[in-house]
XYZ file of C-alpha atoms in Angstrom:
660
model
C -11.041 65.821 -8.129
C -9.717 64.017 -4.854
C -6.728 64.695 -2.335
C -4.989 61.816 0.039
C -4.508 62.856 3.497
C -3.379 60.904 6.494
C -5.358 60.820 9.644
C -3.648 60.510 13.079
C -6.455 61.166 15.019
C -7.807 58.445 17.726
C -11.418 59.372 16.252
C -10.935 57.647 13.255
C -9.638 53.968 12.372
C -8.004 55.006 8.866
C -4.587 56.157 8.919
C -5.126 57.148 4.932
C -7.971 58.652 3.342
C -9.068 60.002 -0.158
C -11.461 62.941 0.269
C -12.972 65.369 -2.007
C -10.868 68.329 -2.682
C -12.032 71.278 -0.531
C -13.183 68.996 2.404
C -12.459 70.556 5.735
C -11.168 69.249 8.810
C -14.659 69.595 10.326
C -16.210 67.579 7.623
C -13.452 64.962 7.993
C -14.342 64.320 11.584
C -18.134 64.226 10.890
C -18.777 67.725 12.332
C -18.230 66.044 15.827
C -19.130 68.410 18.659
C -16.399 67.551 20.698
C -13.644 68.622 17.991
C -12.843 72.243 18.394
C -9.937 72.511 16.334
C -7.434 70.461 14.125
C -3.733 69.999 13.905
C -2.714 69.966 10.141
C 0.948 69.094 9.691
C 1.580 69.752 13.060
C 0.244 73.229 13.443
C -2.778 74.002 15.182
C -5.720 75.450 13.101
C -9.423 76.307 12.492
C -11.699 73.046 11.812
C -12.742 75.064 8.584
C -9.475 74.828 6.995
C -9.570 73.083 3.771
C -7.175 70.139 3.271
C -4.727 69.607 0.614
C -3.088 66.692 -0.811
C -0.367 64.875 1.595
C -1.634 66.745 4.785
C -1.533 64.777 8.140
C -4.576 65.536 10.366
C -5.432 65.137 13.886
C -8.432 65.997 15.328
C -8.142 68.446 18.495
C -10.778 67.302 21.001
C -12.455 69.806 23.532
C -11.099 68.103 26.517
C -7.337 67.781 25.502
C -5.120 70.761 26.564
C -4.753 72.291 23.218
C -8.600 72.153 22.912
C -9.212 73.634 26.258
C -6.835 76.663 25.260
C -8.965 77.085 22.329
C -12.341 77.251 24.127
C -10.636 79.408 26.762
C -9.476 81.892 24.080
C -12.743 81.827 22.335
C -14.466 82.704 25.556
C -11.838 85.621 25.902
C -13.226 86.983 22.567
C -16.910 86.617 23.466
C -16.256 88.421 27.216
C -14.468 91.359 25.205
C -17.143 91.659 22.639
C -19.622 91.415 25.848
C -17.622 94.223 27.424
C -17.559 96.680 24.723
C -20.975 96.107 24.434
C -22.107 96.963 27.642
C -19.014 99.464 28.000
C -18.657 101.455 24.706
C -15.746 103.335 25.787
C -13.738 100.099 26.746
C -10.447 99.842 24.827
C -8.952 96.408 24.081
C -5.628 94.915 25.450
C -4.681 91.455 25.283
C -6.873 88.153 26.019
C -4.880 85.047 26.201
C -5.784 81.586 27.515
C -4.118 80.736 30.892
C -4.270 77.551 33.438
C -7.986 76.913 34.048
C -9.260 79.892 32.236
C -8.585 83.134 30.393
C -8.152 86.839 31.186
C -8.783 89.761 29.000
C -7.119 93.321 29.662
C -9.278 96.466 29.325
C -8.697 100.273 29.638
C -11.962 101.281 31.243
C -12.560 104.344 33.367
C -13.577 102.514 36.496
C -12.872 99.053 37.953
C -15.228 96.282 37.211
C -17.639 95.362 40.113
C -19.234 91.987 41.039
C -22.313 93.392 39.563
C -20.391 94.114 36.263
C -19.301 90.385 36.030
C -23.074 89.235 36.189
C -23.949 91.615 33.466
C -21.024 90.535 31.453
C -22.075 86.866 31.588
C -25.616 87.390 30.737
C -24.081 89.447 27.829
C -21.902 86.596 27.043
C -24.823 84.159 26.949
C -26.764 86.264 24.266
C -23.530 85.930 22.013
C -23.290 82.187 22.742
C -26.959 81.807 21.772
C -26.475 83.913 18.446
C -24.094 81.211 17.394
C -21.783 83.644 15.968
C -19.021 82.143 13.664
C -15.211 82.806 14.259
C -14.079 83.865 10.825
C -10.326 84.198 10.394
C -8.757 87.008 7.618
C -5.405 87.521 6.641
C -4.557 91.470 6.684
C -1.475 93.525 5.931
C -0.188 95.971 8.684
C -1.717 98.858 6.960
C -5.184 97.151 6.787
C -4.956 96.043 10.480
C -4.015 99.716 11.496
C -7.155 101.216 9.517
C -9.469 98.876 10.942
C -8.311 98.892 14.503
C -7.665 102.662 14.469
C -9.618 103.266 17.741
C -7.777 100.700 19.782
C -4.459 102.158 20.720
C -3.363 98.948 22.759
C -3.734 96.960 19.444
C -2.082 99.211 17.095
C 0.994 98.919 19.560
C 0.628 95.104 19.205
C 0.752 95.325 15.445
C 4.077 97.367 15.819
C 5.460 94.376 18.077
C 5.096 91.837 15.086
C 7.925 89.452 15.363
C 8.777 90.500 18.720
C 5.733 89.229 20.712
C 7.563 87.259 23.391
C 8.361 90.662 24.757
C 5.044 91.022 25.885
C 2.961 88.471 28.268
C 0.207 87.031 26.154
C 0.690 88.973 22.899
C 1.840 85.779 21.321
C -1.998 85.046 20.577
C -2.388 87.965 18.507
C 1.037 88.837 16.795
C 3.799 86.582 15.710
C 6.542 86.711 13.246
C 4.382 85.825 10.363
C 1.126 87.264 8.878
C -1.524 89.201 10.745
C -4.819 87.906 10.895
C -7.990 89.351 12.380
C -11.079 87.083 13.556
C -14.556 88.337 12.913
C -17.421 87.381 14.880
C -19.983 86.889 12.383
C -23.934 86.524 12.958
C -26.203 84.263 11.033
C -27.038 87.007 8.540
C -23.606 87.452 7.630
C -23.157 90.911 9.562
C -19.799 91.278 11.470
C -20.650 91.851 15.201
C -17.344 92.173 16.588
C -13.424 91.729 15.379
C -10.329 91.350 17.215
C -6.470 90.973 16.160
C -5.600 87.508 16.959
C -3.467 84.372 15.739
C -6.304 81.794 16.650
C -7.635 79.170 16.273
C -11.144 79.349 17.634
C -14.054 77.170 17.611
C -16.112 77.019 14.815
C -18.862 79.095 16.145
C -19.973 80.355 19.793
C -22.501 77.544 20.285
C -19.205 75.395 21.033
C -18.902 77.406 24.505
C -21.123 75.462 26.886
C -19.777 76.289 30.126
C -18.079 79.549 31.353
C -17.997 82.107 34.297
C -16.583 85.459 34.807
C -14.721 85.052 38.048
C -12.869 88.367 39.147
C -10.881 91.214 38.125
C -7.846 93.206 38.731
C -5.344 95.966 38.000
C -2.672 94.895 35.532
C -0.145 97.140 33.931
C -0.051 97.466 30.160
C 2.748 94.749 28.883
C 3.415 94.374 32.528
C 5.504 97.509 32.843
C 4.548 99.840 35.611
C 5.459 102.824 33.501
C 2.549 102.156 31.176
C -1.068 102.566 31.833
C -3.155 100.506 34.484
C -5.798 98.585 32.824
C -8.438 96.306 34.358
C -8.037 92.489 34.041
C -11.241 90.547 33.674
C -10.541 86.742 34.563
C -12.966 84.014 33.281
C -12.923 80.153 33.216
C -14.219 77.879 30.690
C -14.659 74.134 30.362
C -16.041 71.746 27.593
C -19.248 70.720 29.874
C -21.326 72.295 32.673
C -20.212 69.216 34.691
C -16.726 70.302 34.189
C -17.492 73.740 35.052
C -19.171 72.507 38.359
C -16.478 70.582 39.380
C -14.086 73.163 38.697
C -16.030 75.636 41.119
C -16.242 72.725 43.571
C -12.164 72.581 43.604
C -12.421 76.580 44.182
C -14.518 76.304 47.176
C -12.488 73.378 48.493
C -9.375 75.502 48.046
C -11.011 78.274 49.664
C -11.941 76.094 52.687
C -8.116 75.095 52.907
C -6.719 78.648 52.518
C -3.891 78.545 54.719
C -4.210 82.292 55.475
C -7.693 81.790 56.889
C -6.441 78.428 58.688
C -3.824 80.390 60.022
C -5.814 82.444 62.085
C -8.394 79.795 62.929
C -5.928 77.710 64.138
C -3.584 80.410 65.749
C -0.485 79.256 63.711
C 0.888 82.739 62.106
C 0.061 86.052 61.335
C 1.164 89.184 59.363
C 1.063 92.178 61.464
C 0.843 95.376 59.694
C 3.091 96.956 61.898
C 6.050 94.704 60.154
C 5.214 95.439 56.685
C 3.875 93.289 53.982
C 5.090 89.628 53.462
C 6.616 89.407 56.967
C 5.244 86.676 58.973
C 5.506 86.045 62.502
C 4.845 82.567 63.662
C 2.559 82.054 67.016
C 3.299 79.181 69.523
C 1.358 76.760 67.777
C 3.014 77.460 64.498
C 6.092 77.347 66.074
C 5.555 73.805 66.916
C 5.072 72.969 63.386
C 7.975 74.918 62.232
C 10.433 73.551 64.879
C 9.371 69.844 63.923
C 10.007 70.333 60.544
C 13.608 72.131 61.625
C 14.348 68.978 63.710
C 13.403 66.473 61.168
C 15.292 68.150 58.151
C 18.243 68.986 60.595
C 18.890 65.427 61.808
C 18.049 64.000 58.276
C 20.760 66.494 56.665
C 23.357 65.291 59.275
C 22.426 61.475 58.245
C 23.049 62.468 54.843
C 26.471 63.557 55.474
C 26.082 67.570 55.621
C 27.683 69.599 58.058
C 25.606 72.248 59.937
C 26.945 75.887 59.392
C 25.903 79.659 59.924
C 26.053 82.697 58.149
C 24.959 86.292 58.733
C 22.287 88.160 57.115
C 24.045 91.092 55.789
C 27.239 91.451 53.515
C 29.153 94.003 51.942
C 28.204 94.336 48.314
C 31.338 93.021 46.890
C 30.569 89.760 47.736
C 27.473 89.713 45.594
C 29.647 91.023 42.784
C 31.777 88.203 43.112
C 28.938 85.867 42.920
C 27.159 87.411 39.945
C 24.197 88.150 41.778
C 24.931 91.741 41.170
C 23.736 92.641 38.757
C 22.000 89.400 37.383
C 19.735 89.069 40.663
C 19.640 92.978 41.741
C 16.038 93.154 41.027
C 15.151 90.709 43.605
C 17.390 92.100 46.348
C 16.536 95.099 48.881
C 18.187 98.241 48.197
C 21.644 98.342 49.880
C 22.437 99.864 53.290
C 25.199 102.764 53.637
C 27.719 102.408 56.521
C 30.292 105.202 56.042
C 30.537 104.945 52.144
C 30.213 101.026 52.298
C 27.366 99.609 50.890
C 25.852 96.331 52.733
C 22.833 94.085 51.479
C 20.444 91.737 53.155
C 21.117 88.534 51.628
C 18.828 86.825 49.088
C 20.604 83.767 49.036
C 23.351 81.736 51.140
C 25.596 80.207 48.406
C 28.125 83.056 48.221
C 28.709 82.711 52.224
C 29.309 78.898 52.147
C 31.833 79.505 48.938
C 33.527 81.719 51.795
C 33.674 78.837 53.986
C 34.846 76.187 51.405
C 37.589 78.786 50.769
C 38.746 79.320 54.555
C 41.311 76.441 53.916
C 42.952 74.224 51.390
C 40.744 71.364 50.460
C 41.664 67.761 49.501
C 39.421 65.497 46.990
C 39.441 63.124 49.939
C 37.181 65.605 51.564
C 34.724 65.584 48.581
C 31.714 65.448 48.150
C 32.141 68.297 50.912
C 28.384 69.052 51.881
C 27.381 72.303 54.213
C 23.683 73.193 55.383
C 22.261 75.772 57.489
C 18.798 77.423 58.043
C 19.445 80.429 56.203
C 16.661 83.492 56.441
C 17.025 85.421 52.914
C 15.272 88.401 52.019
C 13.727 89.019 48.726
C 12.226 92.212 47.534
C 8.993 90.654 46.088
C 6.427 93.080 44.570
C 3.475 93.616 46.853
C 1.132 92.367 44.195
C 2.659 89.064 44.195
C 2.712 88.243 47.639
C 0.388 85.355 48.939
C 0.290 84.510 52.615
C 3.172 82.028 53.329
C 3.705 80.980 49.705
C 5.109 83.812 48.563
C 6.882 86.157 51.308
C 9.675 88.542 51.524
C 11.298 86.561 54.381
C 12.199 82.982 53.530
C 13.868 80.378 55.739
C 15.632 77.922 53.618
C 16.973 74.548 54.814
C 19.612 75.368 52.435
C 22.766 72.974 51.235
C 25.423 73.147 48.997
C 27.705 70.226 47.947
C 31.090 70.553 46.725
C 32.006 67.571 44.347
C 34.555 66.364 41.705
C 33.059 66.686 38.028
C 32.731 63.170 37.484
C 30.948 62.654 40.551
C 28.270 65.319 39.877
C 25.772 62.754 38.787
C 26.032 60.603 41.947
C 25.389 63.646 44.215
C 22.488 64.825 42.386
C 20.899 61.351 42.646
C 21.893 61.251 46.329
C 20.062 64.697 46.780
C 17.004 63.617 44.782
C 16.598 60.475 46.868
C 16.794 62.708 49.980
C 14.001 64.809 48.514
C 11.713 62.312 47.633
C 11.887 60.597 51.125
C 11.267 63.970 52.646
C 8.094 64.837 50.366
C 6.716 61.354 51.210
C 7.242 61.335 55.052
C 5.421 64.840 54.664
C 2.545 63.072 52.656
C 3.299 64.679 49.303
C 3.683 61.542 47.474
C 2.550 62.714 43.825
C 5.016 64.605 42.278
C 7.091 65.005 39.013
C 10.281 66.501 37.981
C 10.663 70.016 36.014
C 14.248 70.459 34.238
C 14.835 74.000 34.027
C 17.219 75.265 31.159
C 18.510 78.259 29.831
C 17.020 80.376 26.983
C 19.251 80.372 24.197
C 17.482 83.147 22.033
C 15.127 85.824 22.834
C 14.937 88.475 25.561
C 15.864 86.187 28.435
C 19.071 84.930 26.948
C 21.309 87.573 28.056
C 20.572 86.483 32.002
C 22.612 83.303 31.847
C 26.318 83.159 32.112
C 28.702 80.500 31.118
C 29.842 78.737 27.885
C 27.465 76.820 25.672
C 29.743 73.707 26.603
C 29.260 74.053 30.300
C 25.394 74.411 29.926
C 25.102 71.444 27.841
C 27.344 69.277 30.064
C 25.620 70.281 33.291
C 22.058 70.002 31.769
C 22.980 66.442 30.535
C 23.639 65.534 34.227
C 20.557 66.495 35.511
C 18.676 65.245 32.546
C 20.039 61.807 32.903
C 19.857 61.440 36.821
C 16.097 62.639 36.231
C 15.281 60.272 33.608
C 16.947 57.533 35.641
C 14.857 58.115 38.484
C 11.904 56.699 36.762
C 9.833 60.000 37.396
C 8.063 61.989 34.784
C 10.616 64.609 33.598
C 8.734 67.907 32.003
C 11.101 70.520 30.389
C 11.088 74.128 31.330
C 13.168 76.145 28.779
C 14.312 79.457 29.904
C 13.561 78.710 33.581
C 17.017 78.065 34.818
C 18.657 80.397 37.135
C 21.713 82.574 35.599
C 24.481 80.288 37.079
C 23.218 76.891 35.701
C 20.183 74.591 35.263
C 18.245 73.067 37.899
C 15.594 70.068 38.648
C 12.626 71.211 40.762
C 10.270 68.549 42.307
C 6.641 69.667 41.533
C 4.468 68.016 44.222
C 0.539 67.760 43.859
C -1.536 68.316 46.908
C -4.664 66.715 47.998
C -6.940 68.722 45.651
C -4.948 68.270 42.538
C -2.937 71.513 42.600
C 0.736 71.472 41.647
C 3.385 73.211 43.957
C 6.774 73.968 43.119
C 8.801 72.510 46.095
C 12.377 71.184 46.315
C 15.117 72.364 43.994
C 18.604 70.980 43.144
C 20.840 73.437 40.860
C 23.884 72.600 38.999
C 26.496 75.661 39.442
C 29.707 75.764 37.469
C 29.920 79.554 37.511
C 30.522 80.386 41.414
C 33.254 78.034 41.839
C 35.421 79.944 39.061
C 34.141 83.287 40.307
C 35.300 82.411 43.786
C 38.520 80.899 42.525
C 37.570 77.708 44.745
C 39.947 74.896 44.257
C 40.690 71.379 45.762
C 43.766 69.139 45.719
C 43.213 66.301 43.252
C 44.449 62.757 42.951
C 47.383 64.041 40.923
C 48.234 66.547 43.549
C 47.208 69.553 41.357
C 44.313 71.936 42.143
C 41.262 71.249 40.428
C 37.848 73.174 40.424
C 34.956 71.741 42.299
C 31.337 71.463 40.872
C 28.841 73.219 43.219
C 25.214 71.804 43.693
C 22.723 73.888 45.473
C 19.791 71.985 47.126
C 16.808 73.122 49.201
C 14.575 70.164 50.559
C 11.694 72.117 51.837
C 12.952 74.956 49.516
C 11.119 77.545 52.007
C 9.816 76.532 55.151
C 7.499 79.036 55.221
C 6.012 78.052 51.578
C 6.117 74.318 52.742
C 4.235 74.963 56.219
C 1.610 76.974 53.625
C 1.261 74.096 51.479
C 1.109 71.422 54.112
C -1.595 73.621 55.807
C -3.599 73.339 52.688
C -2.847 69.839 51.833
C -4.288 68.811 54.752
C -6.905 71.351 55.584
C -5.183 72.066 59.109
C -5.855 68.553 60.118
C -2.140 67.590 60.360
C -0.811 64.310 60.758
C -0.398 63.356 64.407
C 3.584 63.928 64.415
C 2.990 67.550 63.112
C 0.135 68.496 65.211
C 0.915 71.507 67.644
C -1.522 69.922 70.096
C -1.404 66.084 69.604
C -3.747 65.510 72.675
C -6.597 67.339 74.204
C -7.439 65.915 77.579
C -11.341 66.602 78.370
C -12.514 66.166 81.898
C -16.407 65.332 81.860
C -16.691 67.064 85.297
C -14.183 69.296 87.370
C -13.459 66.250 89.717
C -11.596 64.553 86.807
C -9.293 67.547 86.267
C -6.592 65.969 88.509
C -6.940 62.444 87.402
C -6.188 63.710 83.478
C -3.429 66.153 84.795
C -1.719 62.977 85.951
C -2.319 61.191 82.269
C -1.072 64.286 80.959
C 2.210 64.562 82.714
C 2.911 60.779 81.407
C 2.148 61.865 77.901
C 4.591 64.781 78.307
C 7.487 62.464 79.874
C 6.939 60.376 76.815
C 7.467 63.687 74.446
C 3.858 63.903 73.548
C 2.200 67.726 73.000
C -0.689 67.391 75.202
C -3.128 69.935 76.990
C -5.938 69.789 79.513
C -9.206 72.122 78.904
C -9.383 73.547 82.366
C -11.844 76.095 81.029
C -15.234 76.861 82.451
C -17.001 75.817 79.070
C -19.643 72.953 79.045
C -18.324 69.500 78.156
C -19.889 69.605 74.649
C -18.258 72.988 73.825
C -14.785 71.403 75.054
C -15.188 68.651 72.515
C -16.277 71.225 69.832
C -13.307 73.429 70.623
C -11.035 70.333 70.166
C -12.519 69.313 66.908
C -12.116 73.061 65.688
C -8.594 72.776 66.508
C -8.137 69.666 64.561
C -6.489 67.942 67.746
C -5.856 64.194 66.504
C -6.667 62.525 69.917
C -9.011 63.626 72.289
C -9.189 61.643 75.964
C -12.016 61.898 77.890
C -12.421 60.853 81.502
C -15.669 60.363 83.313
C -16.633 58.489 86.723
C -16.353 54.901 84.760
C -13.050 55.769 83.180
C -11.417 56.878 86.594
C -12.712 54.053 88.474
C -11.241 51.532 85.974
C -7.818 53.615 85.805
C -8.740 54.129 81.977
C -9.602 56.892 79.568
C -11.971 57.085 76.361
C -10.487 58.047 73.202
C -12.434 60.459 70.627
C -10.542 60.490 67.647
C -10.466 63.436 65.106
C -12.944 61.505 62.795
C -15.402 61.403 65.316
C -14.856 57.549 66.213
C -14.376 56.657 69.627
C -12.727 53.799 71.898
C -13.924 53.787 75.365
C -12.362 52.337 78.545
C -8.799 51.833 77.525
C -6.286 51.329 80.224
C -3.921 54.167 80.595
C -0.630 52.490 79.669
C -2.135 50.982 76.514
C -3.537 54.590 75.519
C -0.171 56.316 75.989
C 1.546 53.331 74.069
C -1.088 53.827 71.232
C -0.502 57.803 71.426
C 3.167 57.730 71.438
C 3.080 55.344 68.427
C 1.103 57.418 66.542
C 2.895 60.589 67.050
C 6.284 59.655 66.370
C 8.070 61.263 63.661
C 8.902 58.915 60.276
C 12.469 57.711 59.545
C 13.903 58.443 63.001
């Protein structure tokens, strides 16, 4: 007996094939070791699945996104088996694949140590060598409870079947359909280990070629602080050892670029314990970068038609009830301060106050689009566990702007803002980016956090989507990621080592104008409600500085560098000469220092290199006699005997901000 299937995989030239009944996807693709799973009729399945008449089959390769997830989830199972082999008392939590790897949560008496990581990796190696097969079994709820009676967290997951979205990572184990258990089966047929899981998995453990245990951390069961604190073991897995080595190299490069380390080395910023977590202070050199960024974006906003405004850091709580942030955003705000029975809140956003400026007098359609902008410092009550240097702080300085437009002009305003943002990113050297469209979640646990009608959401989303597509940029959907008051476009930029960062945002708000009763007099003489569009070009100045520091590894472009020129005399008698050169550079708005220290000449050069100064000007006897200087550039190259005026012209040209 035979069956006819359709093959849509690139590994085969055929579109339709006739195969024997009972043929598996693995056999169909010739037991290709690079095929780790299959997609049959759109569903991701194990390659051992038997094909049926009419099936549409596609191979899932190890290096595809789905293939990587299958490898990583299979590695999570192997890691969990290894842990329970070494630590018999360990109880299993959840083990999903994640970006670049996997994790698995365990209830263990003591936290894992680096020595444990090594032991776990060795135990994983033994399991991989055993070539254990991943065998899927369908079980009833009662059977699953009987088999996993010693695993309390698994028993809880069984009870979540059909509502797994309530727990991060639970969807890999339980869903709305049937329950399945995967057995790890040795060559002799004995079951080495089992886990509640939806799959799919690689055919056997020998497919796991390259993996490593990387770290561990504390994690609350199901993400709830009221639950038990577990140990989360992280690992990474890749199709080949070369891929693993490349990833580890990227990690090492990321560590070299870590802005927290560079912030100390370059004397840019710090996080004094006396202030509290997530509250940075900028030192003079970091203050230069911050000021240059602020000058750039302030000028750019004014040229783009924005009006500069200012608002206070606190407000009576009623303002945030009007805006809808209370209660929708209450968890992100610091607790209120009591002033004779009146609650005040530190602001977590600037938009409500900009609405008050709009409402301060009558407005006409002739004024629209009306654009307000400020450097507004807001305060977010971030959990201490998620704080991450400058990229996740509790004090956020936003280049925050709000455009008030007629509804028919909303698309044009979004287009205007998107062009502003992409020009800014390119000026700062972040020229590899794409767009993400965040929309509301119509179903599930998050659906109640959104306000407004379905028609309003559809119209607003359509505007952003059309502008995003017309831009020619890649537009990636982000269902459920919208703010409570409307959808948004965020610009996702890649840094020098390929990591993606969310930077600028544009948000369409049809809720706050109604809540604040904002109106303008329309062309027909009747009051009309504006559309409000939020945008932040840097997003957060602190975060942007952190990203830039890592993107450039601290070697900022000359126009942004805290010190643009370091003057280094070969001997003390040339200090006066270089002092005069430095004065001319300062008169040309160049940031310059002269090294008057007692360090040896070679040490002065090394100091300037360590500080990643773009230009070093060196003067010795020959330079002084010729009225010249010698350049030493950041890359180590040199240009000797350059006349002073020519040197100043070169430096001025190289240090001018873009688009001025």
